mmCIF file of C-alpha atoms in Angstrom:
data_model
loop_
_atom_site.group_PDB
_atom_site.id
_atom_site.type_symbol
_atom_site.label_atom_id
_atom_site.label_comp_id
_atom_site.label_asym_id
_atom_site.label_seq_id
_atom_site.Cartn_x
_atom_site.Cartn_y
_atom_site.Cartn_z
ATOM 1 C CA MET A 1 122.554 15.117 -114.506
ATOM 2 C CA SER A 2 121.832 11.655 -113.169
ATOM 3 C CA GLU A 3 118.170 11.476 -112.218
ATOM 4 C CA ARG A 4 117.272 9.703 -108.999
ATOM 5 C CA SER A 5 114.030 9.870 -107.099
ATOM 6 C CA ILE A 6 113.357 8.968 -103.484
ATOM 7 C CA VAL A 7 109.914 8.973 -101.913
ATOM 8 C CA ILE A 8 109.358 9.381 -98.171
ATOM 9 C CA ILE A 9 106.390 7.325 -97.011
ATOM 10 C CA GLY A 10 104.853 6.420 -93.674
ATOM 11 C CA LEU A 11 101.669 6.507 -91.652
ATOM 12 C CA PRO A 12 100.598 9.777 -89.955
ATOM 13 C CA GLU A 13 103.015 11.266 -87.414
ATOM 14 C CA SER A 14 105.835 8.857 -88.204
ATOM 15 C CA GLY A 15 108.590 11.497 -88.443
ATOM 16 C CA LYS A 16 108.696 12.351 -92.151
ATOM 17 C CA THR A 17 108.561 16.162 -91.837
ATOM 18 C CA THR A 18 111.013 16.179 -88.930
ATOM 19 C CA PHE A 19 113.466 14.227 -91.086
ATOM 20 C CA LEU A 20 113.120 16.682 -93.964
ATOM 21 C CA ALA A 21 113.641 19.626 -91.581
ATOM 22 C CA ALA A 22 116.780 18.100 -90.087
ATOM 23 C CA LEU A 23 118.083 17.150 -93.542
ATOM 24 C CA TRP A 24 117.622 20.688 -94.876
ATOM 25 C CA HIS A 25 119.539 22.092 -91.911
ATOM 26 C CA LEU A 26 122.265 19.498 -92.364
ATOM 27 C CA VAL A 27 122.915 20.037 -96.068
ATOM 28 C CA THR A 28 122.708 23.852 -95.922
ATOM 29 C CA GLU A 29 124.769 24.379 -92.769
ATOM 30 C CA GLU A 30 127.322 21.651 -93.615
ATOM 31 C CA ASP A 31 128.383 21.339 -89.980
ATOM 32 C CA VAL A 32 128.933 17.559 -90.086
ATOM 33 C CA ASP A 33 132.199 16.312 -91.552
ATOM 34 C CA GLY A 34 132.406 13.527 -94.115
ATOM 35 C CA MET A 35 128.790 13.537 -95.288
ATOM 36 C CA ALA A 36 127.983 11.041 -98.049
ATOM 37 C CA LEU A 37 126.198 13.748 -100.082
ATOM 38 C CA ARG A 38 126.539 17.537 -100.207
ATOM 39 C CA PHE A 39 124.021 20.179 -101.182
ATOM 40 C CA HIS A 40 124.279 21.716 -104.655
ATOM 41 C CA THR A 41 121.041 23.464 -105.592
ATOM 42 C CA LEU A 42 117.336 23.451 -104.791
ATOM 43 C CA ALA A 43 115.869 22.307 -108.090
ATOM 44 C CA ARG A 44 112.235 22.502 -107.062
ATOM 45 C CA GLY A 45 110.340 23.425 -103.947
ATOM 46 C CA ASN A 46 109.624 26.289 -101.615
ATOM 47 C CA ALA A 47 112.788 27.334 -99.794
ATOM 48 C CA SER A 48 110.750 29.358 -97.325
ATOM 49 C CA HIS A 49 108.824 26.215 -96.319
ATOM 50 C CA LEU A 50 112.085 24.320 -95.799
ATOM 51 C CA ASN A 51 113.587 27.192 -93.847
ATOM 52 C CA GLN A 52 110.471 27.350 -91.694
ATOM 53 C CA ILE A 53 110.448 23.674 -90.731
ATOM 54 C CA ALA A 54 114.236 23.735 -90.207
ATOM 55 C CA ALA A 55 113.845 26.739 -87.896
ATOM 56 C CA ARG A 56 111.234 24.890 -85.829
ATOM 57 C CA TRP A 57 113.586 21.904 -85.677
ATOM 58 C CA ARG A 58 116.488 24.067 -84.446
ATOM 59 C CA ASP A 59 114.141 25.700 -81.935
ATOM 60 C CA ALA A 60 113.246 22.248 -80.573
ATOM 61 C CA ARG A 61 109.555 22.722 -81.327
ATOM 62 C CA ILE A 62 107.288 19.950 -82.644
ATOM 63 C CA GLN A 63 106.447 20.328 -86.336
ATOM 64 C CA GLU A 64 102.956 21.324 -87.370
ATOM 65 C CA ARG A 65 101.320 18.356 -89.047
ATOM 66 C CA THR A 66 101.196 18.255 -92.844
ATOM 67 C CA GLY A 67 97.572 18.723 -93.969
ATOM 68 C CA ILE A 68 95.953 16.347 -96.394
ATOM 69 C CA SER A 69 95.903 19.122 -98.998
ATOM 70 C CA GLY A 70 99.411 20.271 -98.125
ATOM 71 C CA ASN A 71 101.475 18.179 -100.530
ATOM 72 C CA ARG A 72 104.820 19.824 -101.196
ATOM 73 C CA LEU A 73 107.383 18.523 -103.655
ATOM 74 C CA VAL A 74 111.006 19.214 -102.799
ATOM 75 C CA SER A 75 113.687 18.391 -105.341
ATOM 76 C CA MET A 76 117.319 19.113 -104.553
ATOM 77 C CA SER A 77 120.558 18.459 -106.380
ATOM 78 C CA LEU A 78 123.152 16.751 -104.204
ATOM 79 C CA LEU A 79 126.796 15.985 -104.936
ATOM 80 C CA ASP A 80 128.546 12.746 -104.084
ATOM 81 C CA ALA A 81 132.223 12.410 -103.123
ATOM 82 C CA ALA A 82 133.261 12.598 -106.799
ATOM 83 C CA ASP A 83 131.195 15.779 -107.349
ATOM 84 C CA ASN A 84 128.712 13.907 -109.492
ATOM 85 C CA PRO A 85 125.330 15.654 -109.272
ATOM 86 C CA VAL A 86 122.284 13.614 -108.370
ATOM 87 C CA ARG A 87 118.772 14.974 -108.178
ATOM 88 C CA VAL A 88 116.753 13.645 -105.286
ATOM 89 C CA THR A 89 113.027 14.293 -104.944
ATOM 90 C CA PHE A 90 111.308 14.316 -101.568
ATOM 91 C CA PRO A 91 107.540 14.594 -101.579
ATOM 92 C CA ASP A 92 106.451 15.992 -98.193
ATOM 93 C CA VAL A 93 103.187 14.059 -98.356
ATOM 94 C CA PRO A 94 100.803 13.734 -95.387
ATOM 95 C CA GLY A 95 100.530 10.312 -93.773
ATOM 96 C CA GLU A 96 96.778 10.301 -94.378
ATOM 97 C CA ALA A 97 97.516 9.856 -98.090
ATOM 98 C CA TYR A 98 99.206 6.509 -97.342
ATOM 99 C CA ARG A 99 96.538 5.516 -94.837
ATOM 100 C CA ARG A 100 93.975 6.062 -97.601
ATOM 101 C CA LEU A 101 95.779 3.430 -99.694
ATOM 102 C CA TRP A 102 95.081 0.925 -96.929
ATOM 103 C CA GLU A 103 91.612 2.014 -95.853
ATOM 104 C CA GLU A 104 90.049 2.913 -99.201
ATOM 105 C CA ARG A 105 92.331 1.097 -101.670
ATOM 106 C CA ASP A 106 92.681 4.356 -103.560
ATOM 107 C CA CYS A 107 94.932 7.386 -103.918
ATOM 108 C CA GLU A 108 95.011 10.634 -105.828
ATOM 109 C CA PRO A 109 96.798 10.676 -109.230
ATOM 110 C CA GLU A 110 99.333 13.139 -107.815
ATOM 111 C CA ILE A 111 100.235 10.701 -105.035
ATOM 112 C CA ALA A 112 100.395 7.777 -107.469
ATOM 113 C CA GLU A 113 102.917 9.663 -109.611
ATOM 114 C CA ILE A 114 105.041 10.420 -106.545
ATOM 115 C CA LEU A 115 105.031 6.758 -105.521
ATOM 116 C CA ASN A 116 106.800 5.757 -108.757
ATOM 117 C CA ALA A 117 110.136 6.735 -107.206
ATOM 118 C CA GLY A 118 113.042 4.330 -107.492
ATOM 119 C CA GLY A 119 114.012 4.508 -103.808
ATOM 120 C CA VAL A 120 111.655 4.258 -100.839
ATOM 121 C CA LEU A 121 112.288 5.644 -97.365
ATOM 122 C CA LEU A 122 109.632 4.124 -95.086
ATOM 123 C CA PHE A 123 109.225 5.817 -91.713
ATOM 124 C CA VAL A 124 107.926 3.897 -88.699
ATOM 125 C CA HIS A 125 107.562 5.672 -85.346
ATOM 126 C CA SER A 126 109.198 3.185 -82.994
ATOM 127 C CA ASP A 127 107.236 4.410 -79.953
ATOM 128 C CA THR A 128 103.715 4.310 -81.405
ATOM 129 C CA ILE A 129 103.547 0.834 -82.950
ATOM 130 C CA ASP A 130 100.097 -0.727 -82.577
ATOM 131 C CA LEU A 131 100.798 -4.343 -81.728
ATOM 132 C CA PRO A 132 98.375 -7.200 -82.445
ATOM 133 C CA SER A 133 96.004 -7.838 -79.548
ATOM 134 C CA TRP A 134 94.472 -11.194 -78.720
ATOM 135 C CA LEU A 135 90.970 -11.455 -77.308
ATOM 136 C CA VAL A 136 91.922 -14.236 -74.907
ATOM 137 C CA ASP A 137 94.709 -12.059 -73.447
ATOM 138 C CA GLU A 138 92.393 -9.073 -73.019
ATOM 139 C CA ILE A 139 89.780 -11.228 -71.247
ATOM 140 C CA GLU A 140 92.429 -12.615 -68.899
ATOM 141 C CA GLN A 141 93.763 -9.129 -68.137
ATOM 142 C CA ALA A 142 90.244 -7.796 -67.486
ATOM 143 C CA LYS A 143 89.622 -10.628 -65.007
ATOM 144 C CA LYS A 144 92.877 -9.910 -63.147
ATOM 145 C CA LEU A 145 92.007 -6.215 -62.904
ATOM 146 C CA GLY A 146 88.439 -6.910 -61.869
ATOM 147 C CA ILE A 147 86.991 -5.122 -64.873
ATOM 148 C CA PRO A 148 83.545 -6.422 -65.859
ATOM 149 C CA LEU A 149 83.320 -7.709 -69.396
ATOM 150 C CA PRO A 150 80.568 -6.119 -71.519
ATOM 151 C CA VAL A 151 77.994 -8.489 -72.920
ATOM 152 C CA GLY A 152 77.160 -8.129 -76.603
ATOM 153 C CA GLY A 153 79.548 -5.207 -76.985
ATOM 154 C CA GLU A 154 80.532 -5.899 -80.562
ATOM 155 C CA VAL A 155 83.085 -3.461 -81.999
ATOM 156 C CA PRO A 156 82.525 -2.685 -85.699
ATOM 157 C CA TRP A 157 85.535 -3.479 -87.836
ATOM 158 C CA HIS A 158 87.483 -0.624 -89.389
ATOM 159 C CA PRO A 159 90.758 -0.926 -91.331
ATOM 160 C CA ARG A 160 92.373 1.643 -89.020
ATOM 161 C CA LEU A 161 92.116 -0.899 -86.198
ATOM 162 C CA ALA A 162 94.624 -3.172 -87.966
ATOM 163 C CA PRO A 163 98.077 -3.513 -86.359
ATOM 164 C CA THR A 164 100.815 -1.235 -87.684
ATOM 165 C CA GLN A 165 102.756 -4.061 -89.315
ATOM 166 C CA VAL A 166 99.700 -5.220 -91.286
ATOM 167 C CA GLN A 167 99.210 -1.737 -92.721
ATOM 168 C CA LEU A 168 102.915 -1.392 -93.590
ATOM 169 C CA VAL A 169 103.162 -4.762 -95.345
ATOM 170 C CA ASP A 170 100.042 -3.959 -97.350
ATOM 171 C CA LEU A 171 101.505 -0.582 -98.310
ATOM 172 C CA LEU A 172 104.711 -2.182 -99.603
ATOM 173 C CA GLN A 173 102.758 -4.863 -101.469
ATOM 174 C CA THR A 174 100.659 -2.132 -103.082
ATOM 175 C CA LEU A 175 103.845 -0.492 -104.364
ATOM 176 C CA ARG A 176 104.671 -3.740 -106.168
ATOM 177 C CA GLN A 177 101.281 -3.941 -107.900
ATOM 178 C CA PRO A 178 100.062 -2.075 -111.023
ATOM 179 C CA PRO A 179 99.840 0.831 -111.552
ATOM 180 C CA LEU A 180 102.464 1.657 -108.901
ATOM 181 C CA ASP A 181 104.904 -1.156 -109.691
ATOM 182 C CA ILE A 182 108.102 -0.029 -111.443
ATOM 183 C CA GLY A 183 110.099 -3.196 -110.758
ATOM 184 C CA PRO A 184 112.531 -4.070 -107.939
ATOM 185 C CA ARG A 185 113.421 -1.131 -105.711
ATOM 186 C CA ARG A 186 115.596 -0.232 -102.768
ATOM 187 C CA LEU A 187 113.994 0.318 -99.396
ATOM 188 C CA VAL A 188 115.164 1.778 -96.095
ATOM 189 C CA ILE A 189 113.024 1.116 -93.029
ATOM 190 C CA MET A 190 113.639 4.159 -90.809
ATOM 191 C CA LEU A 191 112.696 3.551 -87.178
ATOM 192 C CA SER A 192 112.146 7.100 -85.971
ATOM 193 C CA ALA A 193 112.162 8.311 -82.354
ATOM 194 C CA TRP A 194 114.903 5.767 -81.735
ATOM 195 C CA ASP A 195 115.846 7.477 -78.452
ATOM 196 C CA LYS A 196 112.516 6.213 -77.063
ATOM 197 C CA ALA A 197 113.181 2.658 -78.244
ATOM 198 C CA GLU A 198 116.711 2.286 -76.906
ATOM 199 C CA GLY A 199 115.381 1.052 -73.572
ATOM 200 C CA GLU A 200 114.563 -2.207 -75.365
ATOM 201 C CA ARG A 201 118.336 -2.745 -75.778
ATOM 202 C CA LEU A 202 117.869 -4.049 -79.304
ATOM 203 C CA ALA A 203 119.707 -3.115 -82.494
ATOM 204 C CA PRO A 204 117.385 -1.883 -85.290
ATOM 205 C CA PRO A 205 117.226 -5.285 -87.112
ATOM 206 C CA ALA A 206 116.433 -7.090 -83.852
ATOM 207 C CA PHE A 207 113.835 -4.434 -82.974
ATOM 208 C CA LEU A 208 112.182 -5.037 -86.350
ATOM 209 C CA ASP A 209 112.064 -8.786 -85.642
ATOM 210 C CA ALA A 210 110.618 -8.298 -82.155
ATOM 211 C CA LYS A 211 108.078 -5.527 -82.734
ATOM 212 C CA LEU A 212 107.165 -5.942 -86.414
ATOM 213 C CA PRO A 213 107.695 -9.662 -87.121
ATOM 214 C CA LEU A 214 105.240 -9.791 -90.027
ATOM 215 C CA LEU A 215 107.070 -6.955 -91.780
ATOM 216 C CA ALA A 216 110.452 -8.568 -91.086
ATOM 217 C CA GLN A 217 109.315 -11.944 -92.450
ATOM 218 C CA TYR A 218 107.782 -10.335 -95.533
ATOM 219 C CA LEU A 219 111.054 -8.571 -96.362
ATOM 220 C CA ARG A 220 113.317 -11.552 -95.613
ATOM 221 C CA GLN A 221 111.247 -13.895 -97.765
ATOM 222 C CA ASN A 222 111.960 -11.472 -100.634
ATOM 223 C CA ILE A 223 108.594 -12.147 -102.232
ATOM 224 C CA ASP A 224 108.405 -8.723 -103.885
ATOM 225 C CA GLY A 225 112.108 -8.221 -104.590
ATOM 226 C CA TRP A 226 112.927 -5.420 -102.153
ATOM 227 C CA THR A 227 116.610 -4.710 -101.532
ATOM 228 C CA TRP A 228 116.353 -3.354 -98.021
ATOM 229 C CA ARG A 229 118.017 -2.308 -94.811
ATOM 230 C CA VAL A 230 116.792 -0.963 -91.475
ATOM 231 C CA CYS A 231 118.089 2.012 -89.471
ATOM 232 C CA GLY A 232 117.260 3.678 -86.196
ATOM 233 C CA LEU A 233 116.947 7.459 -86.195
ATOM 234 C CA SER A 234 116.633 10.106 -83.532
ATOM 235 C CA ALA A 235 116.346 13.285 -85.609
ATOM 236 C CA GLN A 236 115.090 15.395 -82.703
ATOM 237 C CA GLY A 237 117.525 14.271 -80.031
ATOM 238 C CA GLY A 238 114.917 14.347 -77.274
ATOM 239 C CA GLU A 239 111.599 15.845 -76.206
ATOM 240 C CA TYR A 240 110.534 19.017 -78.048
ATOM 241 C CA ASP A 241 108.240 21.834 -77.000
ATOM 242 C CA PRO A 242 104.609 21.522 -78.160
ATOM 243 C CA ALA A 243 103.682 22.996 -81.531
ATOM 244 C CA GLU A 244 101.386 25.519 -79.791
ATOM 245 C CA SER A 245 103.378 28.492 -78.490
ATOM 246 C CA ASP A 246 101.066 28.951 -75.485
ATOM 247 C CA LYS A 247 101.900 25.510 -74.036
ATOM 248 C CA ASN A 248 104.518 25.008 -71.314
ATOM 249 C CA SER A 249 108.111 24.518 -72.431
ATOM 250 C CA VAL A 250 109.889 21.178 -71.943
ATOM 251 C CA PRO A 251 113.177 21.306 -69.952
ATOM 252 C CA GLU A 252 114.886 18.905 -72.362
ATOM 253 C CA ALA A 253 114.004 21.184 -75.290
ATOM 254 C CA GLU A 254 115.849 24.052 -73.645
ATOM 255 C CA GLU A 255 118.938 21.872 -73.266
ATOM 256 C CA LEU A 256 118.793 21.014 -76.967
ATOM 257 C CA ARG A 257 118.547 24.692 -77.912
ATOM 258 C CA GLN A 258 121.773 25.348 -76.034
ATOM 259 C CA MET A 259 123.802 23.018 -78.242
ATOM 260 C CA ASP A 260 126.387 24.859 -80.345
ATOM 261 C CA ARG A 261 125.867 22.560 -83.332
ATOM 262 C CA PRO A 262 122.243 21.445 -83.721
ATOM 263 C CA SER A 263 123.290 18.681 -86.137
ATOM 264 C CA GLN A 264 124.856 16.885 -83.187
ATOM 265 C CA ARG A 265 121.308 16.089 -82.015
ATOM 266 C CA ILE A 266 120.921 13.731 -84.977
ATOM 267 C CA ARG A 267 121.690 10.105 -84.284
ATOM 268 C CA LEU A 268 121.522 7.628 -87.156
ATOM 269 C CA ILE A 269 122.093 4.003 -86.186
ATOM 270 C CA ALA A 270 122.917 1.921 -89.262
ATOM 271 C CA GLU A 271 124.895 -1.210 -90.111
ATOM 272 C CA SER A 272 128.024 0.911 -90.495
ATOM 273 C CA GLY A 273 127.668 2.348 -86.993
ATOM 274 C CA GLU A 274 126.302 5.554 -85.496
ATOM 275 C CA SER A 275 126.611 8.954 -87.162
ATOM 276 C CA HIS A 276 124.971 12.363 -87.612
ATOM 277 C CA ASP A 277 124.792 11.980 -91.408
ATOM 278 C CA LEU A 278 121.217 11.794 -92.712
ATOM 279 C CA THR A 279 122.497 11.626 -96.303
ATOM 280 C CA GLU A 280 124.068 8.191 -95.773
ATOM 281 C CA PRO A 281 120.816 6.203 -96.267
ATOM 282 C CA LEU A 282 119.959 8.446 -99.229
ATOM 283 C CA ALA A 283 123.263 7.627 -100.886
ATOM 284 C CA TRP A 284 122.560 3.921 -100.341
ATOM 285 C CA LEU A 285 119.113 4.258 -101.910
ATOM 286 C CA MET A 286 120.615 5.864 -105.007
ATOM 287 C CA ARG A 287 123.090 3.075 -105.773
#
């Protein structure tokens, strides 16, 4: 069997678990024609966990967040169009583990081993990007709104205050430094919650340039040898019900539950066009 390994990375609540849930439904139900990869066997992992998150995805309910001690390793054998088996490993790792790389310059040995994968799927929530803020702009806005400016109100620096793009570039640079560096790799930037970003009327590459210019420049300069592409992804298809069962239901979630084929919720926007096939970027990463 050809051995391939893909790691899913991203800051907290960037869509990693939702992707894995939708992928598991897709490859087990096989209700999308012409998929790049087909399911063969579950080589490693807890099928009950996958079934549980896939059930929540079908039920249009927000996933429970992965705990910092909740690392789960999922390894599945997929078949390409020629029936060649390829093993793909997906660590369902909490975003706090990647944030720790930025904030503390450290990670657990288990996480370090996972990060030695040959392909990287980097999730960025397109609707929660923390943009750089300029003090002069904030002062001007406060004056226009009539908000008094505090005197001597110094805000202590913390790495978590850094803009999203700064944290992401640092994360990718860390992957190209010992002991995590394994040489040139393939990278897919997955802009999740794409349905919330479509109002910008930008294609994924243009969105990357506009909202994450530092990340775009870093990748285009090819300093660290990434072979990369960017995609937009709406794996949910719309607003989901809250994770807590006692909260009010969302009307859009009920509409999604009424769909005959849940896989039709998935919208992947790539260079080749729009599809429901989540395995397409995986196949590209394994080339």
